[in-house]
XYZ file of C-alpha atoms in Angstrom:
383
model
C -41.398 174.241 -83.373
C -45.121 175.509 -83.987
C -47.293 174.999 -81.336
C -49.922 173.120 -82.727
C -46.594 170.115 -84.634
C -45.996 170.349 -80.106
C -49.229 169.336 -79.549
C -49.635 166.535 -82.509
C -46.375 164.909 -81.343
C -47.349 165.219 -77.576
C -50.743 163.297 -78.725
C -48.641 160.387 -80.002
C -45.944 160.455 -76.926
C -49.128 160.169 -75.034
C -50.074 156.898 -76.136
C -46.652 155.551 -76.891
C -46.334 156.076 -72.785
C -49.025 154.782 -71.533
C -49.573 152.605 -69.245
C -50.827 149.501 -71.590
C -47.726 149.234 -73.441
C -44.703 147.892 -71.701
C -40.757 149.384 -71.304
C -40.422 146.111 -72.884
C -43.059 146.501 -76.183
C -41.602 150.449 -76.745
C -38.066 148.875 -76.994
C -38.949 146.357 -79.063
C -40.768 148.964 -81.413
C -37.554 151.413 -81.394
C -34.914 148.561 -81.706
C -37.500 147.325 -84.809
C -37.835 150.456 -86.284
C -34.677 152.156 -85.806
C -33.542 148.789 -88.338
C -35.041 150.562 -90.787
C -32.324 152.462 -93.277
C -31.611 153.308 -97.428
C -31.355 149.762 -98.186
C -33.409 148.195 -95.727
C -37.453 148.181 -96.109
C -38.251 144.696 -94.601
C -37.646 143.443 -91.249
C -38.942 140.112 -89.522
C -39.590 141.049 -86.104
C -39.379 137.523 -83.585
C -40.824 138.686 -80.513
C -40.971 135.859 -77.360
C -44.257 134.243 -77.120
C -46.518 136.220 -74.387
C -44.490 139.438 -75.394
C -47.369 141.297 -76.609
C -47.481 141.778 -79.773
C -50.733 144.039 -80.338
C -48.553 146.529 -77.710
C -45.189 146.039 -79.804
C -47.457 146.718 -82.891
C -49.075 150.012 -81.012
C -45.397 151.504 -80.333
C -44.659 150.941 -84.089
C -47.652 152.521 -85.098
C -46.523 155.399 -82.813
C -43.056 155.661 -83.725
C -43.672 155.719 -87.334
C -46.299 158.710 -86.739
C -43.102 160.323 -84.781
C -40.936 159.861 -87.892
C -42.924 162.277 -89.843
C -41.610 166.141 -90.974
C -43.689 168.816 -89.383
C -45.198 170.012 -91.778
C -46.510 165.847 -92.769
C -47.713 165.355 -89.453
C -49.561 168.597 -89.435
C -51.395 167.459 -92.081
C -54.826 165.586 -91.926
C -54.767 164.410 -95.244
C -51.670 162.490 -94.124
C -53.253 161.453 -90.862
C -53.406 157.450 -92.223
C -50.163 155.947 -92.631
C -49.922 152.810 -91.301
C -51.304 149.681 -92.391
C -52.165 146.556 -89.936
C -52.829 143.806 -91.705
C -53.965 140.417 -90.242
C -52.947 136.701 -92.171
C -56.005 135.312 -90.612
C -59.606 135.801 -92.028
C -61.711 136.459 -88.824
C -63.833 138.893 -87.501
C -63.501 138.609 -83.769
C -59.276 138.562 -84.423
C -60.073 141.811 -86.771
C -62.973 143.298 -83.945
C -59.624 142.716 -81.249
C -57.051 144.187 -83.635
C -59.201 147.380 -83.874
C -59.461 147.946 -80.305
C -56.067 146.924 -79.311
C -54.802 149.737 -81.492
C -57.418 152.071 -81.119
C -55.106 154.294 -79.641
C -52.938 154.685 -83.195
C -54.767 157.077 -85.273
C -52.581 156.671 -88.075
C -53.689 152.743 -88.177
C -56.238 151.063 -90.673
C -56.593 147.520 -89.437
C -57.327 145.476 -92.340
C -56.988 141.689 -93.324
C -55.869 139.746 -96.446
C -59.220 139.317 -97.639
C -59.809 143.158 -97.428
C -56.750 145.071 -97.900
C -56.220 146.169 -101.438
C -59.894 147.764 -101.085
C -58.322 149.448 -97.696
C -55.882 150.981 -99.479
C -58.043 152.078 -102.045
C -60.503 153.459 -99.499
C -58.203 154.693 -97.018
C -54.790 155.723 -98.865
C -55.867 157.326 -102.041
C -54.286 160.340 -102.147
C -51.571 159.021 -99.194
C -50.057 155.443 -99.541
C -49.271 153.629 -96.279
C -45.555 154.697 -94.750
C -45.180 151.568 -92.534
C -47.095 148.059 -93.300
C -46.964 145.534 -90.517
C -48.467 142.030 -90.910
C -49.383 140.401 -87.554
C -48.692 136.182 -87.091
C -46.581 136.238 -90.509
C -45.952 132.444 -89.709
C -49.554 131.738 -91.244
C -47.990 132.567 -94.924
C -45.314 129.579 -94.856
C -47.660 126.963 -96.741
C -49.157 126.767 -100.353
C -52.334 127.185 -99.122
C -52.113 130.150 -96.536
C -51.385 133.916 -97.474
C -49.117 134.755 -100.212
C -46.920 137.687 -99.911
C -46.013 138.818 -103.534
C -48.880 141.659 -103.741
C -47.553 143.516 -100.579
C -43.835 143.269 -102.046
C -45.536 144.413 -104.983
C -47.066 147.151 -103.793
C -43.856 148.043 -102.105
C -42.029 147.867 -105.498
C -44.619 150.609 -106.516
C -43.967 152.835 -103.414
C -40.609 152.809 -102.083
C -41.297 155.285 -99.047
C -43.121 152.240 -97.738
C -41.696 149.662 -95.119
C -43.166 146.362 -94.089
C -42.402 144.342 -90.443
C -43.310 141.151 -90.542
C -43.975 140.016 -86.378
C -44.522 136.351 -84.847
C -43.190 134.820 -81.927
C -42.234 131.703 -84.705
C -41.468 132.945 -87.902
C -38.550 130.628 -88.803
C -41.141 128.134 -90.063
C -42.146 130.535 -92.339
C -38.063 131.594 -93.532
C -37.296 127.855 -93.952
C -40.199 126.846 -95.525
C -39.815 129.740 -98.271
C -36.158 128.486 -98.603
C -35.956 125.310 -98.569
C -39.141 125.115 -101.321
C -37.200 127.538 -103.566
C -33.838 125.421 -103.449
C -35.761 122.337 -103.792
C -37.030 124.177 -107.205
C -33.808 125.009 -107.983
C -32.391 121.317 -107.794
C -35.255 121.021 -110.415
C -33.988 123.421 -112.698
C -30.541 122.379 -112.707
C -30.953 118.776 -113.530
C -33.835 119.580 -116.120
C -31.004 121.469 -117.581
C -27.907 119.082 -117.434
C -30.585 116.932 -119.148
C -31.390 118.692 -122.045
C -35.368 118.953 -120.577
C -35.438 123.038 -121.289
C -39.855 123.073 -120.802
C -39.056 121.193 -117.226
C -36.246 123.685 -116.531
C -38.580 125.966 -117.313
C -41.350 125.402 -115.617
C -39.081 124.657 -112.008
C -37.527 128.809 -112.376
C -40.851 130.346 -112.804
C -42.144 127.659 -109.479
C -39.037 129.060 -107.716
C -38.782 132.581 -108.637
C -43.003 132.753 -107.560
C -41.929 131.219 -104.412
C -39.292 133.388 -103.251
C -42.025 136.548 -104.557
C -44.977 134.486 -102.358
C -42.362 134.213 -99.265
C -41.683 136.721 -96.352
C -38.711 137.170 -97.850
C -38.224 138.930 -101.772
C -34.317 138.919 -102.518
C -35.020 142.632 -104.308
C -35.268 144.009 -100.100
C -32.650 144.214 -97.796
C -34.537 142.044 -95.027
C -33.332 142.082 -90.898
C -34.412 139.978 -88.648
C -34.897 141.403 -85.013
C -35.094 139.279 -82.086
C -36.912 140.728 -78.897
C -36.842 138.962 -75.822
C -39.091 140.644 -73.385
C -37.910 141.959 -69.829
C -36.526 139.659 -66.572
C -40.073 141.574 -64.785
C -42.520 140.057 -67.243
C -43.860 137.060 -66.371
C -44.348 135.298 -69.909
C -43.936 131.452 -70.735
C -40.046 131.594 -70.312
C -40.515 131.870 -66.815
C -43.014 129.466 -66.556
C -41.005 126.715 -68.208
C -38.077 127.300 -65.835
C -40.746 127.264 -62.950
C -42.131 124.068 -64.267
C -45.765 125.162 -64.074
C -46.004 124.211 -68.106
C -45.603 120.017 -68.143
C -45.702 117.895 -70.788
C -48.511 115.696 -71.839
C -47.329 112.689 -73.756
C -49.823 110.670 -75.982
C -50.889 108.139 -73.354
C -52.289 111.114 -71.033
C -53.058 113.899 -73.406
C -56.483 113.193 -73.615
C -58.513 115.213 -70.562
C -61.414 112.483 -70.897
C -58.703 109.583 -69.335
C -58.190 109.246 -66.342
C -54.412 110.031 -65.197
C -52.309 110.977 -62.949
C -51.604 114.442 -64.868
C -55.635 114.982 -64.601
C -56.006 114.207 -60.949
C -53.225 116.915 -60.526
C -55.217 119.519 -62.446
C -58.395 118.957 -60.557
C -56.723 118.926 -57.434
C -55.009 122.289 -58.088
C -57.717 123.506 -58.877
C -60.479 122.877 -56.036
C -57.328 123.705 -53.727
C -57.026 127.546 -54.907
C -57.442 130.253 -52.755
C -60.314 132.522 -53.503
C -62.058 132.794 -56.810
C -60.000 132.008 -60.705
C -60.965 129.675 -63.955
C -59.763 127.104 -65.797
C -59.056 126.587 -69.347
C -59.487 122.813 -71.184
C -59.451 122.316 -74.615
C -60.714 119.228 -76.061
C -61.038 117.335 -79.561
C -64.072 118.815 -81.829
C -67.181 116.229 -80.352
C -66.242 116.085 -77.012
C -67.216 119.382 -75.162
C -70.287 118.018 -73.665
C -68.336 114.914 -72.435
C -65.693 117.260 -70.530
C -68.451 119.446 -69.055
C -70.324 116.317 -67.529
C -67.310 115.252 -66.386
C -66.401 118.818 -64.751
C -70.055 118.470 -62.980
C -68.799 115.055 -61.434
C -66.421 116.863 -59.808
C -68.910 119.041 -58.107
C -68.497 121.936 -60.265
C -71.966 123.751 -60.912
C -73.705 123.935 -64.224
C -73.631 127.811 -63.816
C -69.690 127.580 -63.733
C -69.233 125.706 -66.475
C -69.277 127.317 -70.064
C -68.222 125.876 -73.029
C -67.374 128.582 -75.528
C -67.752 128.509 -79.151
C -69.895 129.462 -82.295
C -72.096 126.535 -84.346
C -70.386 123.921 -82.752
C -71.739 120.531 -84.399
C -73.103 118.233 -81.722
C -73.951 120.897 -79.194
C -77.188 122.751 -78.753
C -76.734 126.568 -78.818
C -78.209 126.790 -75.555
C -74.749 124.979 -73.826
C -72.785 127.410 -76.333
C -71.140 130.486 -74.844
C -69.646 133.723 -76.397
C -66.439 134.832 -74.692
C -67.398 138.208 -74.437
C -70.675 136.675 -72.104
C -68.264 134.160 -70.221
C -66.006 137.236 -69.188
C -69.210 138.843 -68.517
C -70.580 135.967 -66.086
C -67.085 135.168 -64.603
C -66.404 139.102 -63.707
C -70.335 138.868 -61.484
C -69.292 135.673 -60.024
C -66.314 137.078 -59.184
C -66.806 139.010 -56.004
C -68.155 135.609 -54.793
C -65.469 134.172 -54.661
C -66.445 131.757 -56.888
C -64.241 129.423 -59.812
C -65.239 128.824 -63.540
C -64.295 126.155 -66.252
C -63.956 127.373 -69.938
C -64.065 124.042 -72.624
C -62.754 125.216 -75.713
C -62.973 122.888 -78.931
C -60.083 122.167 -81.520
C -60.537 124.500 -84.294
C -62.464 127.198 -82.469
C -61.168 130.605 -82.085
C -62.695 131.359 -78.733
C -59.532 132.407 -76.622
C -58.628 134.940 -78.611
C -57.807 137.381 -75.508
C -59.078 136.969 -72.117
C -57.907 140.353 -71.211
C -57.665 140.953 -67.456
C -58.578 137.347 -66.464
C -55.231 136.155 -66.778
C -54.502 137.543 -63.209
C -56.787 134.919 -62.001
C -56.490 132.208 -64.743
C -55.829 128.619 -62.305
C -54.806 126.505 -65.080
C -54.597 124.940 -68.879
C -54.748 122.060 -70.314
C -54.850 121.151 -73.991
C -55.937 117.607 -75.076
C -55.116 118.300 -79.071
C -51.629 119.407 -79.580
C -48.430 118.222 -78.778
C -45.414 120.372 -78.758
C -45.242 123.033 -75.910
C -45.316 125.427 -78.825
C -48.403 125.111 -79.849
C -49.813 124.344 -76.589
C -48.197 127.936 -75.729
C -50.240 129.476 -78.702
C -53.792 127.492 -78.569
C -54.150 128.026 -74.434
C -51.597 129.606 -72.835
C -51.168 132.542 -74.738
C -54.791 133.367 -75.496
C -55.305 133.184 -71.471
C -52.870 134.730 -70.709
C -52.908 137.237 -73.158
């Protein structure tokens, strides 16, 4: 093998091994990719909640780059061949995306408002080899992302190959079904009825639905489950440990007093050297929650609530994320403890990054099944 094809691979094996992706994210990448064969060009990845999916999304990014011929990967004109695409439209979730897979230079992060100019921009001369779409749970409803122009595009190209990752994508799989059967039902009794314009109109509902879905019946699609290691600490363990508890409707709400809240607060003037907290709270209320956090002797300077043009709240008691991981890493050495109020509907937790180590506890006053509670605090703490 030429020297310089050495070096280009070594590049790659260099970030596929380092230390910021886990034995447990480079398996998960392999198992997902090594799925791929003739027939097969889609595959739903359902990685565990906490698994880390921007580092299972790296290792892809790296093993497609691997997959390459010599003389394609000695190329520069074929440097770009991966496509990251994001369901949701936001530019702090795009800002993250970038940097967490900085590392892949064969990656164009990109979102569905943006992507068909990205590939425009960016794959002219080479289309994309590997497409993966991040949270593809997002696309199960009439009004989220629609699917059909990336299966399109794939009809176009078929050296291209999509994963679809989310720690829930079943929602998104049943939904798509159960809508196109439902449409089906339609047809068949328009028919038995003589109705041919209903019967009609229920085929072209159900054959947009299963184009629109994360599943087109034209691909081959696998589904790969990844279940990260029995070392990582994720939400599994917590469960078993009991450190995630339940919050029924009479106590949800962190502004009543309860048994559940006396617990938190305790726990959390009774740790051991400096951490935070996390509280999320019903759009309105932040400023309630952070006068109540000062009754509890907690400092104005250590309380932050975090958010963008929150209505009700004077930008002066509104905090960025990046400045609240700022302030908390200073107040660190001294040993001292933080609260972070998060508001329904704000995207503020998007990744905490190294605070997790030192994150005290969660609570979330808006949701109710541990799933969601998992993906609106835990896992944006926690990372």
């Amino acid at each position: 093998m030429p020297v310089q094809v050495e070096n280009l691979r070594n590049v790659v094996r260099k970030t596929l091994n380092a230390l910021d992706i886990h034995d447990h994210q480079r398996i998960a990448a392999k198992k997902t990719f090594s799925g791929f064969d003739d027939e097969t060009r889609s595959i739903v990845l359902a990685a565990e909640m906490q698994a880390g999916k921007s580092g299972i999304s790296l290792a892809l990014c790296c093993e497609q780059r691997l997959s390459l011929s010599d003389q394609d990967i000695s190329d520069r004109r074929k440097l770009r061949d991966t496509l990251y695409l994001l369901t949701m439209v936001d530019t702090a979730l795009l800002a993250q995306a970038k940097n967490d897979l900085a590392g892949a230079k064969n990656a164009v992060v990109s979102n569905f408002n943006r992507f068909e100019a990205d590939l425009e921009n960016e794959f002219k001369l080479n289309p994309p080899k590997l497409i993966i779409i991040d949270e593809c749970h997002y696309g199960s409803n009439i009004t989220a992302v629609r699917y059909n122009k990336i299966f399109d595009y794939l009809e176009e190209h078929d050296s291209c190959k999509i994963v679809f990752i989310s720690a829930t994508p079943f929602g998104a799989l049943y939904a798509a079904e159960e809508a196109y059967d439902q449409a089906v039902d339609v047809e068949e009794e328009a028919l038995e009825e003589g109705d041919i314009v209903t019967a009609k109109e229920a085929r072209a509902k159900a054959d947009e639905l299963i184009k629109s879905s994360i599943i087109r019946r034209s691909f081959k699609t696998k589904l790969v489950f990844h279940r990260t290691s029995d070392e990582y600490y994720g939400v599994r363990e917590m469960l078993k440990a009991g450190k995630v508890k339940a919050l029924f409707t009479e106590n949800r709400s962190f502004l009543e007093k309860s048994a559940q809240r006396d617990e938190f607060i305790s726990h959390f003037h009774c740790n051991d050297g400096p951490g935070w907290s996390l509280v999320r709270v019903p759009a309105g209320t932040a400023m309630d929650a952070k006068e109540f956090f000062r009754e509890q002797g907690i400092g104005e300077d250590n309380i932050f609530i975090i958010g963008r043009s929150l209505q009700g709240i004077s930008e002066d008691e509104q905090t960025t994320i990046e400045r609240f991981k700022k302030e908390y890493g200073d107040a660190e050495m001294f040993g001292e403890k933080f609260v972070a109020i998060t508001v329904a509907g704000c995207r503020a937790g998007i990744n905490f990054g190294g605070m997790k180590n030192s994150l005290i506890s969660t609570w979330d006053s808006t949701v109710a099944s541990v799933a969601a509670v998992v993906q609106a605090n835990i896992g944006r703490a926690c990372g």
